[in-house]
XYZ file of C-alpha atoms in Angstrom:
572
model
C -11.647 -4.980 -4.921
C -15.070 -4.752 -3.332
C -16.777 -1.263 -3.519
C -17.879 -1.463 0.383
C -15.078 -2.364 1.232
C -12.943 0.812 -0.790
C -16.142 3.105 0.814
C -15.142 2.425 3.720
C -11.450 2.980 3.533
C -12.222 6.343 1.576
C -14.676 7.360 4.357
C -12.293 6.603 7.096
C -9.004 8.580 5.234
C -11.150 11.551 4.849
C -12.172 11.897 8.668
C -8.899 10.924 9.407
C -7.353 13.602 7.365
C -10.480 16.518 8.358
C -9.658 16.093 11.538
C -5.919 16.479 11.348
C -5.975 19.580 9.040
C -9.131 21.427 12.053
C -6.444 20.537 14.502
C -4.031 22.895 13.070
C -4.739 25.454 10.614
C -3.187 28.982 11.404
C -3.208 30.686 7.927
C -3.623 29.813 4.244
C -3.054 27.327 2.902
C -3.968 24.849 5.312
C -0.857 22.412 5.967
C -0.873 20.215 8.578
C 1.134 17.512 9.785
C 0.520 14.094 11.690
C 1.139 13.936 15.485
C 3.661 11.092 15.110
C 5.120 10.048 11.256
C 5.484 6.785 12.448
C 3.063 4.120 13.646
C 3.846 1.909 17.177
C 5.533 -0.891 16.386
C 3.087 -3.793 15.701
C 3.968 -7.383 15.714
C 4.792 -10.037 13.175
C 3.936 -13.298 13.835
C 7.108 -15.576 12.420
C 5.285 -18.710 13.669
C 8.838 -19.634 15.539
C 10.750 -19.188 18.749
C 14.319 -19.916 16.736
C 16.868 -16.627 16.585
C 16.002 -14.619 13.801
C 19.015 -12.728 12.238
C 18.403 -11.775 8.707
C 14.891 -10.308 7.415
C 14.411 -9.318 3.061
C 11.268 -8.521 1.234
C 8.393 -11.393 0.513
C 7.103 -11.581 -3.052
C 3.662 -9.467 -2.521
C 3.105 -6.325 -0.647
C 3.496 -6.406 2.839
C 5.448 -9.639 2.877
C 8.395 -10.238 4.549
C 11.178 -13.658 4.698
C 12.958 -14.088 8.155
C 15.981 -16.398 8.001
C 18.194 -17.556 11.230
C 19.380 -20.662 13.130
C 19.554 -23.746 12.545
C 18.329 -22.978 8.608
C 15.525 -21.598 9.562
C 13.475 -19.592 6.796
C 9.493 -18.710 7.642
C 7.900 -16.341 4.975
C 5.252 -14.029 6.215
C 2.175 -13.302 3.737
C 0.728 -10.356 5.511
C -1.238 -12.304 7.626
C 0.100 -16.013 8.054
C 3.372 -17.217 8.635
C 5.161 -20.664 7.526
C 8.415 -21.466 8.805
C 10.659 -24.205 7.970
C 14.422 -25.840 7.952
C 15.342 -26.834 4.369
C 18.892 -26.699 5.700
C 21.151 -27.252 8.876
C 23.221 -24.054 9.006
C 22.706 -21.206 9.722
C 21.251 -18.645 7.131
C 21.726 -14.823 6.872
C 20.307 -12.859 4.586
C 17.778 -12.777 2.133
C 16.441 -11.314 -0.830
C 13.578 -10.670 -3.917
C 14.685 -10.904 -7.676
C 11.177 -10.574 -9.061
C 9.169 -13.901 -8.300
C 12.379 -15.546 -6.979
C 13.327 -15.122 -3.199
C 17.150 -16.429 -2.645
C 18.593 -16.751 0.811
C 22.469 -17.484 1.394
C 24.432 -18.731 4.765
C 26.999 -21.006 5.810
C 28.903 -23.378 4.526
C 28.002 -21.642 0.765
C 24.273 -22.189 1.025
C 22.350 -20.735 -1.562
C 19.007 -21.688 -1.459
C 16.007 -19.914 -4.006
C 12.338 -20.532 -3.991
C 10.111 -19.730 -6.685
C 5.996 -20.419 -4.898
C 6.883 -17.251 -2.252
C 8.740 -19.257 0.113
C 6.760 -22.256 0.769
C 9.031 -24.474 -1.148
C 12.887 -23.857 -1.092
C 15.566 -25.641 -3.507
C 19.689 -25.122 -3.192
C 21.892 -24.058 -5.998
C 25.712 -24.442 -5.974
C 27.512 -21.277 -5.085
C 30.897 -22.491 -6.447
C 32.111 -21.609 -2.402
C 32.295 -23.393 0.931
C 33.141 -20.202 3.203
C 30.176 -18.660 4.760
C 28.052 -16.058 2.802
C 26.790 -13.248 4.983
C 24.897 -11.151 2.619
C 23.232 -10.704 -1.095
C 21.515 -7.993 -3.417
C 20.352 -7.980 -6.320
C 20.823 -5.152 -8.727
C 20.463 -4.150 -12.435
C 23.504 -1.884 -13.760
C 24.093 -0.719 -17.112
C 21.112 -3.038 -18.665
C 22.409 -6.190 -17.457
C 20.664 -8.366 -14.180
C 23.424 -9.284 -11.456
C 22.948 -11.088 -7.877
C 26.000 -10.218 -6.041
C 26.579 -12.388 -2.119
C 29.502 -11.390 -0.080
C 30.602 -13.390 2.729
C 34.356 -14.374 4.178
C 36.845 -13.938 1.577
C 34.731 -14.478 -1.081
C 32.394 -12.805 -3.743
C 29.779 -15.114 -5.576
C 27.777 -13.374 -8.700
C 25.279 -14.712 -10.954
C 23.785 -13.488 -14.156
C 21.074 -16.013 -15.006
C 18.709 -15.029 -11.682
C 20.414 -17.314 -9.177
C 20.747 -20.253 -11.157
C 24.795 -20.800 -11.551
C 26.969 -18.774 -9.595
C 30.671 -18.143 -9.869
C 33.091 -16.787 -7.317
C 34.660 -13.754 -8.318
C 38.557 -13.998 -8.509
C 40.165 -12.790 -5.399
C 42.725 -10.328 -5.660
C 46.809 -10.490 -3.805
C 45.673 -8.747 -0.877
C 42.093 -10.847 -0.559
C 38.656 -9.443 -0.227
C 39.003 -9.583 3.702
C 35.728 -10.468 5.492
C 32.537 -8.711 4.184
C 29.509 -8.279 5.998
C 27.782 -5.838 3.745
C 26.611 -5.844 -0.069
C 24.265 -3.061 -1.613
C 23.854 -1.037 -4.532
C 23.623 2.723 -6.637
C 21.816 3.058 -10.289
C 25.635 3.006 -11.189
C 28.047 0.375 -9.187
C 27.769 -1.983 -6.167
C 29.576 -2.295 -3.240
C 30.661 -4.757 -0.754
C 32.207 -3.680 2.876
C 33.511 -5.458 5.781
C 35.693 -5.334 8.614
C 38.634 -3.446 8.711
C 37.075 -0.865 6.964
C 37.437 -2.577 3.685
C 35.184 -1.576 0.920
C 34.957 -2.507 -3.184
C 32.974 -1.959 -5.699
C 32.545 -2.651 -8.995
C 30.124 -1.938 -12.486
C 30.554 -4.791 -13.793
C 30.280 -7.353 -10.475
C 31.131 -10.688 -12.593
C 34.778 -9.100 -13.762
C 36.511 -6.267 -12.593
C 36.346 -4.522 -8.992
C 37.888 -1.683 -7.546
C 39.353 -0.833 -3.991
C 37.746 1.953 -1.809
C 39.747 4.239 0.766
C 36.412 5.253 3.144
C 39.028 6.755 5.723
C 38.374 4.373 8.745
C 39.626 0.840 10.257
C 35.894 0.195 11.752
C 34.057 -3.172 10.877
C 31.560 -1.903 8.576
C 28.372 -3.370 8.416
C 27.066 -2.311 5.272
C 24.938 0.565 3.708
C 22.767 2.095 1.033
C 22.098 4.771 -1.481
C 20.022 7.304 0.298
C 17.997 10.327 -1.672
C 17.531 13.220 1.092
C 15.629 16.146 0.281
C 17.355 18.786 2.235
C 14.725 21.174 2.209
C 12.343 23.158 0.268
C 15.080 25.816 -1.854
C 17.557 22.585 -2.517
C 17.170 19.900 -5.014
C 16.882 16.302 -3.637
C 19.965 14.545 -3.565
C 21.623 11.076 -3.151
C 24.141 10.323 -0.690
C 25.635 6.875 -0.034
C 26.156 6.060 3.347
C 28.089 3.160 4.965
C 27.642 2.500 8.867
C 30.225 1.049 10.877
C 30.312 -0.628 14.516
C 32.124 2.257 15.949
C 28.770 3.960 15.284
C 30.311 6.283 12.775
C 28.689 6.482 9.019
C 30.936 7.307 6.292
C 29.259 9.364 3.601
C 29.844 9.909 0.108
C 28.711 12.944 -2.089
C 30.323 15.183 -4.513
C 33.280 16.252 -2.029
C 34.288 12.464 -1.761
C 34.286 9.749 1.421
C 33.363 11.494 4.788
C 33.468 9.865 8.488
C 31.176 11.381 10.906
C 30.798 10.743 14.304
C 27.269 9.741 15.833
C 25.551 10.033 19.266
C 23.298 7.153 19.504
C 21.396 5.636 21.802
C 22.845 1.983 21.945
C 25.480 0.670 19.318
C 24.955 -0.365 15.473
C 23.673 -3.333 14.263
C 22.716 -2.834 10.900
C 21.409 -0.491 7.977
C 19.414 -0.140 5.461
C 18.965 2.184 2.573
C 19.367 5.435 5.278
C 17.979 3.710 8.355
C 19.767 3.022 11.325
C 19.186 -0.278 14.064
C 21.204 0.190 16.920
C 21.365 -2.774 19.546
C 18.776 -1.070 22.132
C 16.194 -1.072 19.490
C 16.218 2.086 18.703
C 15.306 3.523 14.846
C 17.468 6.326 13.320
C 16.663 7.917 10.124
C 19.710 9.628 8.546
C 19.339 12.996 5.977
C 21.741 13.581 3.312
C 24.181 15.131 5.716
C 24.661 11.642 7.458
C 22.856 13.521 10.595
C 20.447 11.184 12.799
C 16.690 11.545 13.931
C 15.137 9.641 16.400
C 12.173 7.413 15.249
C 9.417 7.382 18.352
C 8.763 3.906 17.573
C 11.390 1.776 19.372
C 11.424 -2.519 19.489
C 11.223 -3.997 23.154
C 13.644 -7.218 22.314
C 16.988 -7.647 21.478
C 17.397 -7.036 17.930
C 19.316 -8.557 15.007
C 18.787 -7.246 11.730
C 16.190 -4.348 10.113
C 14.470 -4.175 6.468
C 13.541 -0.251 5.775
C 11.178 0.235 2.523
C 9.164 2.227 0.912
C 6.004 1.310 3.357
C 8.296 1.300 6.539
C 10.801 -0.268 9.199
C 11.219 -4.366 9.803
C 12.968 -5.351 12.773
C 13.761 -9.348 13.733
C 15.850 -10.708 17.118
C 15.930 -13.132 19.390
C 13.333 -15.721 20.020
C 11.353 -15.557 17.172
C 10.465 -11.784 17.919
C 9.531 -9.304 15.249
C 8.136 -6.170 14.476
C 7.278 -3.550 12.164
C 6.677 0.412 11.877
C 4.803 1.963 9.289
C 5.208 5.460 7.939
C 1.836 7.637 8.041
C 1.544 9.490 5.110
C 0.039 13.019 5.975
C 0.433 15.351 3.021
C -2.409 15.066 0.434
C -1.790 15.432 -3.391
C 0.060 12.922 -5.506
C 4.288 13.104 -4.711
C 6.532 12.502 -6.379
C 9.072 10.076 -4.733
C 12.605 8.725 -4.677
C 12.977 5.406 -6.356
C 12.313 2.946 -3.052
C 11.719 5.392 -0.809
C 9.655 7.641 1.325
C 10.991 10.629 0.317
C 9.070 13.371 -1.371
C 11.611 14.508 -4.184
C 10.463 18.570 -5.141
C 12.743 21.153 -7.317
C 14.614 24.087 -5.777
C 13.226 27.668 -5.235
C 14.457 29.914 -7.922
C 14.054 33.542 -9.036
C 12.287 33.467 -12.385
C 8.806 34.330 -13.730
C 7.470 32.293 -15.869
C 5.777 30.263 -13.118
C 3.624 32.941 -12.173
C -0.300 32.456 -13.081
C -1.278 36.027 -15.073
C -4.331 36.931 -13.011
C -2.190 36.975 -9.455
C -1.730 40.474 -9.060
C 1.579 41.008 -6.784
C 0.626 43.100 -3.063
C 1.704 46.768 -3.500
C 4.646 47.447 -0.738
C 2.200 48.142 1.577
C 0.353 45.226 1.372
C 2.679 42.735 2.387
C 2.966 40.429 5.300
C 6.322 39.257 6.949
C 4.709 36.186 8.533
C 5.732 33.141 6.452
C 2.888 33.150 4.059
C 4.753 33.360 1.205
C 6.996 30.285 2.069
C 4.042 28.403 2.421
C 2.244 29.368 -0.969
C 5.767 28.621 -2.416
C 6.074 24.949 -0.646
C 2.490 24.335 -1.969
C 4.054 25.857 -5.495
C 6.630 23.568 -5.419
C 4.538 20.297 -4.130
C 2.198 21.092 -6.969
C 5.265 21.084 -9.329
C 6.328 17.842 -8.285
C 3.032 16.483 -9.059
C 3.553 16.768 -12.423
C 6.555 14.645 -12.249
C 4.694 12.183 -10.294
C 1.622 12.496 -13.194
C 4.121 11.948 -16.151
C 5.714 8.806 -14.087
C 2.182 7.255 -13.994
C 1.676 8.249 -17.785
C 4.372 6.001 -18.529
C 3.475 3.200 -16.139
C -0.072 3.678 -17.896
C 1.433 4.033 -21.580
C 3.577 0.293 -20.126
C -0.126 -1.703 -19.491
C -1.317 -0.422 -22.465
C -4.060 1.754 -20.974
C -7.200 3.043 -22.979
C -6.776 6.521 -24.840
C -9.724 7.620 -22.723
C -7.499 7.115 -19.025
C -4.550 8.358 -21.138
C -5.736 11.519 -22.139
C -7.506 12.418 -18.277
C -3.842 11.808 -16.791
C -2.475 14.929 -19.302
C -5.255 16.894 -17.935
C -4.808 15.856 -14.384
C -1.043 17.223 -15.361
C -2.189 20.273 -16.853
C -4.349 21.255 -13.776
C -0.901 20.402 -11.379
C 0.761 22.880 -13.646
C -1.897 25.577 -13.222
C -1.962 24.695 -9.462
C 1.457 25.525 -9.324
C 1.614 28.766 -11.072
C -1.405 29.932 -9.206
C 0.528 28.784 -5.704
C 3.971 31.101 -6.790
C 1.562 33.885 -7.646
C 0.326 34.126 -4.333
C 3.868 33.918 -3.149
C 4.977 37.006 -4.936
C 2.022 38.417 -3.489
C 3.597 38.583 0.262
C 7.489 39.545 -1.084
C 7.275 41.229 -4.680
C 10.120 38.599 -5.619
C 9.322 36.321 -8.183
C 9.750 32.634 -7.731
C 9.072 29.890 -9.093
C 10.743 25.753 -9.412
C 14.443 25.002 -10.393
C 15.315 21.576 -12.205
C 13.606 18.321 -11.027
C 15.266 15.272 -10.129
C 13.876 12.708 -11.816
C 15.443 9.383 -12.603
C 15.469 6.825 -14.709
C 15.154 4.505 -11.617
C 11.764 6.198 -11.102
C 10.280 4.073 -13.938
C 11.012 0.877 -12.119
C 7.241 -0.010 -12.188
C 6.833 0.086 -15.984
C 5.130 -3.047 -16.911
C 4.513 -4.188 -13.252
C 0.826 -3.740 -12.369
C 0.920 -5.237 -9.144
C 3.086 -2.200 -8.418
C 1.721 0.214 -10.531
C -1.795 -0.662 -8.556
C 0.140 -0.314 -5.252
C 1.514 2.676 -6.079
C -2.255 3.807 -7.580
C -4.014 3.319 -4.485
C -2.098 5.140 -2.020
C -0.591 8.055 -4.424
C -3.947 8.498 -6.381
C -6.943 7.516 -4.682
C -5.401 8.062 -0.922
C -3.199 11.177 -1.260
C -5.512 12.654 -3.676
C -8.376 12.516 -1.491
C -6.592 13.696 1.602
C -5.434 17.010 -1.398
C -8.905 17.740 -1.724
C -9.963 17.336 1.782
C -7.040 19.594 2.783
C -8.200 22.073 0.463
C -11.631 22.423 1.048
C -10.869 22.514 4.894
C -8.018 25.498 4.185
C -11.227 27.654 1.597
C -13.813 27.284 4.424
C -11.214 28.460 7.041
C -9.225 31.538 4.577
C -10.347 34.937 5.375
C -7.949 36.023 2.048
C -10.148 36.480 -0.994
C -7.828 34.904 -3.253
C -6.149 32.894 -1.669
C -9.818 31.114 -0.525
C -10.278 31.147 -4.822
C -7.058 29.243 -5.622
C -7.948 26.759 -2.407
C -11.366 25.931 -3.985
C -9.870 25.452 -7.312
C -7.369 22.859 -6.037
C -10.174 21.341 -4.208
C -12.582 20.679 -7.434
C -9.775 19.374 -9.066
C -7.891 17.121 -6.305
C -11.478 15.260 -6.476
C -11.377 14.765 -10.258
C -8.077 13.476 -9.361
C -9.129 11.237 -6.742
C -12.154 9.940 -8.925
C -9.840 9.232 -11.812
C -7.114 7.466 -9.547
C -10.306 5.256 -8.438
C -11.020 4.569 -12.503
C -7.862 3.586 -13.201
C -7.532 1.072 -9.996
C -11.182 -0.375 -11.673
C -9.549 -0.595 -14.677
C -6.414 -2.252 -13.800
C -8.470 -4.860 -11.830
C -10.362 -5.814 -14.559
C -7.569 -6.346 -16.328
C -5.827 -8.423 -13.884
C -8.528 -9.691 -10.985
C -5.302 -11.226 -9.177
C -4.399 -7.838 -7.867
C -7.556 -7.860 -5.248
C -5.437 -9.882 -3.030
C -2.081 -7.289 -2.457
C -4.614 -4.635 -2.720
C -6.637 -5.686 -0.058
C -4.050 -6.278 2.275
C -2.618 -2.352 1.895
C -5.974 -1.216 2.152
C -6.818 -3.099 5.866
C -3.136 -1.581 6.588
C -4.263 1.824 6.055
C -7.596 1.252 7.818
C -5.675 0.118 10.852
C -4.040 3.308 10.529
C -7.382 5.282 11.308
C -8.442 6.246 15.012
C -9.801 9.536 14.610
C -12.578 10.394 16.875
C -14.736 13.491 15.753
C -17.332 15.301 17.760
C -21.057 15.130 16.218
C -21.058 18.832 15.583
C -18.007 18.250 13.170
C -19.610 15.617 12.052
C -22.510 17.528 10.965
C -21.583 20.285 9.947
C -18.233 19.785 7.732
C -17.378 16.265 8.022
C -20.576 14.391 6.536
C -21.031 16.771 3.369
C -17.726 16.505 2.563
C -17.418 12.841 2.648
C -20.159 12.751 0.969
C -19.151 14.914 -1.562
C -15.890 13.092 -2.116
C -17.808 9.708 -2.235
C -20.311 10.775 -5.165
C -17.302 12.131 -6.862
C -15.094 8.717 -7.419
C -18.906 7.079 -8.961
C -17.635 3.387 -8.613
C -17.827 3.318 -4.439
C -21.068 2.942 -2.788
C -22.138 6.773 -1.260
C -23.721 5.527 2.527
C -23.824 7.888 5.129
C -21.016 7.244 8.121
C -22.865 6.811 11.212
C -23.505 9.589 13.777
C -20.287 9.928 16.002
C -18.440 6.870 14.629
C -15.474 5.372 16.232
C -13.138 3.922 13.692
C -11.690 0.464 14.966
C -8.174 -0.016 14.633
């Protein structure tokens, strides 16, 4: 990628992020949060006025495949759209195995393309009855596409090539609307409240008692962290048209009630549509939240991933949300998701950094500082989780010893940023603390051997979140009036930017390797960019803002160090 334009990007995070962090620092450390998570719904161009009613993932970042009347199918690249009718029925659904992108409708149609949608070819489903919906999922080592539809389950083990209907059982399957998938079993819903699942998709399935008669419309395996002190969980969810979600964790199948704004149309992973285009996101409790971003046309169907919300309808009309990022340092998150995954807050001492001296009785403060030193303890903590992930992913491409050995000292300085972080939390309380177990999974290492991803991941983990760490850091020491805690802030800062500079090596290295990747990473670095419209006063500027950029800049070597202009106005 080219080094003006990654200057530029790196410039524009760090204002963005300095001027977040002045606008609301109370104590230390300085945490901050963004005015909205969520960006305004921005428009995608499907190059088509047709009924869209089915939306899956494109093959490159920031890709998406519509699907609707008539056999319509137009694949969005990020920028461009091509639309097309390989077929005369109506498709549904559509999804990514890999390099392949497989859509499935009525009358049977499969159809699979293998150039990112510009060309698409049918394959025999073995079924006439309409297909409704597909996933694709790995379980137990082996590959299985699974499409549900009326009466009828279709699975195929050779990546969409031959497909075989599964054998129905007395009762039938009933007609299902929804298919998705756990690390461990996938399941198929429908009307009626019937539900099935299966290991093994290609033999044996099993029946499912959720509790309710509703139609369901299908679901997802959603991790929810439920708050710094509890481990991060998963919870499978199911929504139905009665807008009720039935849950599933340890204590078994669950119904709960909802108060939405509008009915259900659809779900994905733990994100709700509901038919006044309105965006709920649901926590491991199966309770809703609000999304400020709402669609202005009738909707049909919704695509929630790791970068955000898709929502298609009528007309041709689409949209998309993106989630803002706003906490620096490198996070470790749920498989797929958004979600920060961090251990639970437990009594031991053996995360406590030596030269923290705890506060005598008298000394101590009842105003929440110690649950913030202990969320920074705990975010640091993750960190190494996240560090060892990338280790692996590194370990995958067969990285140089040289980037191998700075990533276990970039772990060891997370660990050290930890301990120091539950020192000064003892400090306020006496009570040592310091982090329970951390849930990491196996589905975490989904990237291994995938640099595409791995760079994805690289950019906005390492060289964006690390950047915003150190920013955040050096804005909370030049703000702390607590000796120490001002010591420990300017310790994570000097690091965070050895961070950030080796997050920008690595992304140098892994384009070298494979010059192909300029093209995804370009796009998710204009999406960020767009993200940006901080304004700044010129005494900011001057005073904190330009040094520190700077600073930051000289520190990551391969980007080109220009000064921002006096009082500059990012565009969006």
């Amino acid at each position: 990628m080219h080094a003006r334009a990654f200057a530029h990007a790196l410039r524009l995070l760090t204002l963005a992020c300095t001027g977040a962090a002045l606008g609301s620092l109370t104590a230390c450390p300085a945490f901050f949060n963004c005015p909205n998570d969520w960006s305004e719904p921005a428009a995608i161009d499907f190059a088509t006025a047709t009924d869209l009613i089915g939306v899956g993932p494109g093959i490159e970042y920031d890709s998406y495949v519509a699907v609707g009347l008539a056999g319509l199918i137009s694949s969005f690249d990020g920028e461009t759209a091509t639309a097309q009718s390989p077929v005369n029925v109506t498709l549904r659904a559509v999804t990514r195995r890999e390099t392949r992108l497989l859509a499935v409708g009525d009358q049977g149609t499969i159809l699979v393309s293998d150039d990112s949608g510009q060309t698409w070819t049918p394959r025999t489903s073995g079924t006439t009855t309409s297909l409704i919906a597909i996933a694709h999922t790995q379980l137990a080592g082996a590959d299985f596409l699974v499409a549900v539809g009326v009466e009828v389950i279709v699975v195929s083990v050779d990546a969409g090539e031959t497909w075989t209907p599964v054998s129905e059982p007395a009762t039938g399957w009933g007609t299902l609307r929804g298919v998705f998938a756990t690390n461990e079993r996938v399941y198929a819903v429908g009307d009626g409240g019937v539900a099935w699942s299966s290991a093994t998709p290609s033999g044996l399935w099993n029946v499912e008692v959720l509790g309710t008669t509703a139609n369901l419309l299908g679901g997802g395996a959603h991790h929810a962290d439920t708050g710094y002190g509890v481990s991060e969980t998963e919870t499978l969810l199911v929504a139905a048209a009665d807008n009720t979600v039935i849950l599933r964790d340890a204590m078994g199948w669950q119904v709960k009630p909802l108060e939405l704004d509008g009915d259900i149309l659809g779900i994905s992973g733990g994100t709700l549509l509901t038919s006044t285009g309105v965006i709920y996101d649901l926590d491991g409790s199966g309770i809703p939240s609000r999304l400020a971003a709402e669609f202005e046309f009738t909707p049909r169907a919704i695509l929630a991933d790791a970068g955000g919300v898709v929502v298609v309808g009528e007309a041709g009309q689409a949209a998309q949300v993106y989630y803002q990022p706003c906490v620096g340092g490198r996070p470790l998150l749920a498989a797929g998701t958004r979600t920060s995954v961090v251990a639970s807050l437990v009594e031991r001492e053996d995360w406590i950094a030596s030269e923290v001296e705890p506060a005598s009785p008298a000394g101590r403060r009842s105003d929440g500082e110690d649950l913030r030193w202990a969320r920074a303890g705990l975010d640091e903590h993750a960190s190494v989780g996240s560090f060892a992930v990338h280790l692996l992913e590194l370990v995958s491409l067969g990285a140089p010893a040289e980037l191998v050995l700075e990533v276990q000292r970039a772990m060891a300085d997370e660990v050290r940023h930890a301990a120091l972080c539950f020192g000064l939390a003892r400090r306020s309380t006496g009570i040592a603390r310091g982090p329970g177990p951390l849930a990491i999974t196996s589905a975490m290492l989904v990237r291994c051997g995938d640099a595409r991803a791995i760079a994805l991941a690289l950019f906005e983990q390492g060289c964006v979140n690390e950047t915003l760490a150190a920013c955040e850091a050096s804005v909370g020491a030049q703000t702390c009036d607590d000796p120490q805690g001002r010591a420990v802030l300017e310790t994570l800062a000097a690091d965070e930017r050895r961070h950030a500079a080796l997050a920008w090596k690595t992304l140098r290295w892994l384009i070298e390797r494979d010059p192909s990747l300029r093209q995804p990473l370009r796009r998710h670095l204009a999406r960020l960019v767009a993200r940006v419209g901080t304004e700044l006063d010129q005494k900011t500027l001057r005073e904190l803002i330009m040094p520190l950029t700077t600073q930051l800049l000289a520190s990551c070597g391969s980007v080109e160090t220009e000064q921002p202009a006096p009082n500059p106005r990012p565009s969006t």
